[in-house]
Amino acid sequence: MAAELPPPVAWADERLGLAKLGRKNLRKVFPDHWSFMLGEVALYSFVILILSGVFLTLWFKPSMAEVQYNGSYSLLKGLHMSEAYESTVNISFDVRGGLLVRQIHHWAAVLFIAAMMVHLLRIFFTGAFRKPRELNWLIGIGMLFLGIVEGFIGYGLPDDLLSGTGLRITEGLVLAAPVVGTYLSFFIFGGEFPGDDFVSRFFTVHVLLIPGIILALVTVHLFLVVYHKHTQYAGPGRTEKNVVGLPLFPVYVAKAGGFFFVVFGITALMGALMQINPVWLYGPYNPAEVTAGSQPDWYMGWLDGAVRLMPGIESHLGTVTIGWNIFLPALVVPPLFIGFVALYPFIEQWVTGDKREHHLLDRPRNVPTRTGIGVGMITFYGVLWLNSGNDLIATHFHSSINTITWVCRVLVLIGPVIAFWIARRWALSLQRADYERLTHGLETGVIVRSPDGGYSEKHRPLSRFAAYELTARERLLPLQTPPDTDENGVRRPHRRRDRIRAALSRFYFSDIVEPPAADELTAAQHGPARPELDG
């Protein structure tokens, strides 16, 4: 085999065994579906961030030393500022292509986080997080969290007035931590805010620490995708034991390479035509000033909205003051929300008792409770995100900011519940519609008259392939409460926990419309009448 390869490749193969490794992995099959591209968008955005970040690193000066600006932007001439801000303005106006690369970098960061969020939503609603992929789900949540932190730190590096306002808010959130808040603030900022060291510290974390961790997690994530084999949607020929799709080489490699340049091209087009973060308009940071109408990048909006939502409540314990209006929305709500999302695969597995391996994806309508929970979480996040702009909403729509805040306070509590109920009932309705299509067929628009004078519409049975896609799902039953005693008459431990688990399982599976069995489907398609639907 080595003799048939080009000499350089043959030389490497003799020492590394590349041919054997390539034969095993380059023909690996990957399914083809548009939703799988969401993860690729996140990956390619990360690559663009690294490439553009290397360019910016060559020109950016991570220093808070005070200098006088004498660059080409006349409105700032003679103004005292930090070297970090001066170098950012110089990149924008005096480095050839600098502004374009800056904006590509910023747009790629926005796209990176957005693509990860949508990718995780696809994984959640299709059940791709189930065994054996729970670890990959945790890795994805970790990458999203690190991506948000990385974006926020990068947003603070230019040391402009807008980013400084955001850092001032961050300092308040850190100080709200009981006992350790002051120590953490001094560690981050190198003393009293804003200190003299935070830009250099943020720079090291931004260009070295967090990208290295994300790169390691991406590597592990892709390895697990290959090791576990890719999930796929149900369809003819697709089972839990195979993968139907195209080989990695040459088909998938060519498609992935082309898609990378599409993402790169769109990001470059956005960087060229859509202005983002014009730091020269904000001016250098001054702790005595605050940017009017300042808004964080969209992915930090929900945290800002949570802080704005909370009433001003404080408690005094001796000499210690606890600001609940900061502590709860900044240090309690986010960990609880993110923790629930991260642990959901294990919670669902415990409730359903389903510990089997899953490689076929669910249609969201076929798991209505999970779909309702997902929509409820989106609603909770969306209300907090909306409230982060309550001042701008009040200004643009000439409304009372107090009214908007109170509406959001009510919606953040009842909105997720209403959204859960609507989404769950909607999914159940779609299940009933699928059942009707399976048993009654498709409407043809042809009206026929019976011998006794009645009129009815003629229906056409579904094709075998369409029927298979609608019925290719497992029949799951809720867990039953075990008896109080075992076969020897000994009382079982954890009886209350078992009853709670069984009740949750019954709720999880309640009202689900199971697909008709094969004999029921045959009888319905060839019989004189279709079975009636329950409810």
PDB file of N, CA and C in Angstrom, residues 300-340:
ATOM      1  N   MET A 300     -25.760  38.526  26.694  1.00  0.00           N
ATOM      2  CA  MET A 300     -25.720  38.901  28.110  1.00  0.00           C
ATOM      3  C   MET A 300     -27.009  39.587  28.540  1.00  0.00           C
ATOM      4  N   GLY A 301     -27.939  39.770  27.606  1.00  0.00           N
ATOM      5  CA  GLY A 301     -29.148  40.518  27.904  1.00  0.00           C
ATOM      6  C   GLY A 301     -30.009  39.879  28.974  1.00  0.00           C
ATOM      7  N   TRP A 302     -30.086  38.548  29.000  1.00  0.00           N
ATOM      8  CA  TRP A 302     -30.987  37.902  29.953  1.00  0.00           C
ATOM      9  C   TRP A 302     -30.516  38.127  31.390  1.00  0.00           C
ATOM     10  N   LEU A 303     -29.200  38.185  31.606  1.00  0.00           N
ATOM     11  CA  LEU A 303     -28.686  38.442  32.943  1.00  0.00           C
ATOM     12  C   LEU A 303     -28.968  39.886  33.351  1.00  0.00           C
ATOM     13  N   ASP A 304     -28.761  40.813  32.420  1.00  0.00           N
ATOM     14  CA  ASP A 304     -29.071  42.216  32.687  1.00  0.00           C
ATOM     15  C   ASP A 304     -30.559  42.389  32.956  1.00  0.00           C
ATOM     16  N   GLY A 305     -31.394  41.681  32.190  1.00  0.00           N
ATOM     17  CA  GLY A 305     -32.838  41.761  32.398  1.00  0.00           C
ATOM     18  C   GLY A 305     -33.266  41.213  33.731  1.00  0.00           C
ATOM     19  N   ALA A 306     -32.599  40.151  34.206  1.00  0.00           N
ATOM     20  CA  ALA A 306     -32.929  39.590  35.513  1.00  0.00           C
ATOM     21  C   ALA A 306     -32.629  40.591  36.625  1.00  0.00           C
ATOM     22  N   VAL A 307     -31.509  41.311  36.499  1.00  0.00           N
ATOM     23  CA  VAL A 307     -31.153  42.306  37.514  1.00  0.00           C
ATOM     24  C   VAL A 307     -32.158  43.455  37.501  1.00  0.00           C
ATOM     25  N   ARG A 308     -32.570  43.887  36.304  1.00  0.00           N
ATOM     26  CA  ARG A 308     -33.546  44.979  36.221  1.00  0.00           C
ATOM     27  C   ARG A 308     -34.919  44.557  36.739  1.00  0.00           C
ATOM     28  N   LEU A 309     -35.189  43.265  36.704  1.00  0.00           N
ATOM     29  CA  LEU A 309     -36.511  42.761  37.082  1.00  0.00           C
ATOM     30  C   LEU A 309     -36.716  42.745  38.591  1.00  0.00           C
ATOM     31  N   MET A 310     -35.642  42.548  39.320  1.00  0.00           N
ATOM     32  CA  MET A 310     -35.755  42.323  40.760  1.00  0.00           C
ATOM     33  C   MET A 310     -36.005  43.625  41.501  1.00  0.00           C
ATOM     34  N   PRO A 311     -36.974  43.668  42.419  1.00  0.00           N
ATOM     35  CA  PRO A 311     -37.185  44.878  43.236  1.00  0.00           C
ATOM     36  C   PRO A 311     -35.980  45.151  44.130  1.00  0.00           C
ATOM     37  N   GLY A 312     -35.840  46.392  44.559  1.00  0.00           N
ATOM     38  CA  GLY A 312     -34.721  46.779  45.418  1.00  0.00           C
ATOM     39  C   GLY A 312     -34.946  46.348  46.851  1.00  0.00           C
ATOM     40  N   ILE A 313     -34.531  45.144  47.191  1.00  0.00           N
ATOM     41  CA  ILE A 313     -34.739  44.586  48.531  1.00  0.00           C
ATOM     42  C   ILE A 313     -33.369  44.324  49.158  1.00  0.00           C
ATOM     43  N   GLU A 314     -33.179  44.770  50.376  1.00  0.00           N
ATOM     44  CA  GLU A 314     -31.932  44.558  51.098  1.00  0.00           C
ATOM     45  C   GLU A 314     -32.234  44.028  52.491  1.00  0.00           C
ATOM     46  N   SER A 315     -31.269  43.275  53.032  1.00  0.00           N
ATOM     47  CA  SER A 315     -31.349  42.793  54.403  1.00  0.00           C
ATOM     48  C   SER A 315     -30.061  43.162  55.120  1.00  0.00           C
ATOM     49  N   HIS A 316     -30.185  43.469  56.391  1.00  0.00           N
ATOM     50  CA  HIS A 316     -29.017  43.852  57.189  1.00  0.00           C
ATOM     51  C   HIS A 316     -28.842  42.842  58.314  1.00  0.00           C
ATOM     52  N   LEU A 317     -27.719  42.135  58.280  1.00  0.00           N
ATOM     53  CA  LEU A 317     -27.385  41.158  59.310  1.00  0.00           C
ATOM     54  C   LEU A 317     -26.144  41.663  60.039  1.00  0.00           C
ATOM     55  N   GLY A 318     -26.383  42.362  61.140  1.00  0.00           N
ATOM     56  CA  GLY A 318     -25.263  42.960  61.840  1.00  0.00           C
ATOM     57  C   GLY A 318     -24.650  44.055  60.985  1.00  0.00           C
ATOM     58  N   THR A 319     -23.370  43.880  60.677  1.00  0.00           N
ATOM     59  CA  THR A 319     -22.669  44.854  59.831  1.00  0.00           C
ATOM     60  C   THR A 319     -22.663  44.455  58.365  1.00  0.00           C
ATOM     61  N   VAL A 320     -23.336  43.350  58.042  1.00  0.00           N
ATOM     62  CA  VAL A 320     -23.347  42.843  56.667  1.00  0.00           C
ATOM     63  C   VAL A 320     -24.662  43.226  56.002  1.00  0.00           C
ATOM     64  N   THR A 321     -24.583  43.778  54.809  1.00  0.00           N
ATOM     65  CA  THR A 321     -25.766  44.121  54.023  1.00  0.00           C
ATOM     66  C   THR A 321     -25.848  43.186  52.827  1.00  0.00           C
ATOM     67  N   ILE A 322     -26.983  42.518  52.672  1.00  0.00           N
ATOM     68  CA  ILE A 322     -27.196  41.609  51.546  1.00  0.00           C
ATOM     69  C   ILE A 322     -28.188  42.267  50.595  1.00  0.00           C
ATOM     70  N   GLY A 323     -27.728  42.565  49.388  1.00  0.00           N
ATOM     71  CA  GLY A 323     -28.597  43.145  48.375  1.00  0.00           C
ATOM     72  C   GLY A 323     -29.274  42.050  47.565  1.00  0.00           C
ATOM     73  N   TRP A 324     -30.500  41.710  47.973  1.00  0.00           N
ATOM     74  CA  TRP A 324     -31.199  40.621  47.289  1.00  0.00           C
ATOM     75  C   TRP A 324     -31.497  40.978  45.828  1.00  0.00           C
ATOM     76  N   ASN A 325     -31.595  42.267  45.532  1.00  0.00           N
ATOM     77  CA  ASN A 325     -31.882  42.691  44.162  1.00  0.00           C
ATOM     78  C   ASN A 325     -30.721  42.396  43.215  1.00  0.00           C
ATOM     79  N   ILE A 326     -29.529  42.126  43.751  1.00  0.00           N
ATOM     80  CA  ILE A 326     -28.393  41.708  42.930  1.00  0.00           C
ATOM     81  C   ILE A 326     -28.083  40.232  43.159  1.00  0.00           C
ATOM     82  N   PHE A 327     -28.115  39.816  44.416  1.00  0.00           N
ATOM     83  CA  PHE A 327     -27.720  38.446  44.758  1.00  0.00           C
ATOM     84  C   PHE A 327     -28.607  37.403  44.077  1.00  0.00           C
ATOM     85  N   LEU A 328     -29.923  37.579  44.169  1.00  0.00           N
ATOM     86  CA  LEU A 328     -30.830  36.575  43.605  1.00  0.00           C
ATOM     87  C   LEU A 328     -30.763  36.508  42.076  1.00  0.00           C
ATOM     88  N   PRO A 329     -30.941  37.625  41.353  1.00  0.00           N
ATOM     89  CA  PRO A 329     -30.960  37.515  39.893  1.00  0.00           C
ATOM     90  C   PRO A 329     -29.595  37.224  39.271  1.00  0.00           C
ATOM     91  N   ALA A 330     -28.499  37.573  39.953  1.00  0.00           N
ATOM     92  CA  ALA A 330     -27.173  37.404  39.349  1.00  0.00           C
ATOM     93  C   ALA A 330     -26.453  36.152  39.814  1.00  0.00           C
ATOM     94  N   LEU A 331     -26.679  35.744  41.064  1.00  0.00           N
ATOM     95  CA  LEU A 331     -25.901  34.644  41.619  1.00  0.00           C
ATOM     96  C   LEU A 331     -26.732  33.422  41.993  1.00  0.00           C
ATOM     97  N   VAL A 332     -28.050  33.516  41.912  1.00  0.00           N
ATOM     98  CA  VAL A 332     -28.903  32.374  42.245  1.00  0.00           C
ATOM     99  C   VAL A 332     -29.670  31.886  41.017  1.00  0.00           C
ATOM    100  N   VAL A 333     -30.377  32.797  40.344  1.00  0.00           N
ATOM    101  CA  VAL A 333     -31.197  32.395  39.202  1.00  0.00           C
ATOM    102  C   VAL A 333     -30.371  31.793  38.069  1.00  0.00           C
ATOM    103  N   PRO A 334     -29.275  32.436  37.611  1.00  0.00           N
ATOM    104  CA  PRO A 334     -28.507  31.842  36.497  1.00  0.00           C
ATOM    105  C   PRO A 334     -27.960  30.448  36.798  1.00  0.00           C
ATOM    106  N   PRO A 335     -27.323  30.200  37.967  1.00  0.00           N
ATOM    107  CA  PRO A 335     -26.855  28.834  38.227  1.00  0.00           C
ATOM    108  C   PRO A 335     -27.983  27.806  38.273  1.00  0.00           C
ATOM    109  N   LEU A 336     -29.144  28.192  38.837  1.00  0.00           N
ATOM    110  CA  LEU A 336     -30.266  27.258  38.877  1.00  0.00           C
ATOM    111  C   LEU A 336     -30.774  26.943  37.470  1.00  0.00           C
ATOM    112  N   PHE A 337     -30.905  27.979  36.653  1.00  0.00           N
ATOM    113  CA  PHE A 337     -31.399  27.785  35.291  1.00  0.00           C
ATOM    114  C   PHE A 337     -30.420  26.957  34.469  1.00  0.00           C
ATOM    115  N   ILE A 338     -29.141  27.346  34.486  1.00  0.00           N
ATOM    116  CA  ILE A 338     -28.131  26.613  33.709  1.00  0.00           C
ATOM    117  C   ILE A 338     -27.964  25.203  34.258  1.00  0.00           C
ATOM    118  N   GLY A 339     -28.029  25.056  35.579  1.00  0.00           N
ATOM    119  CA  GLY A 339     -27.908  23.723  36.167  1.00  0.00           C
ATOM    120  C   GLY A 339     -29.040  22.802  35.750  1.00  0.00           C
ATOM    121  N   PHE A 340     -30.267  23.322  35.718  1.00  0.00           N
ATOM    122  CA  PHE A 340     -31.398  22.506  35.277  1.00  0.00           C
ATOM    123  C   PHE A 340     -31.231  22.070  33.825  1.00  0.00           C
TER     124      PHE A 340
END
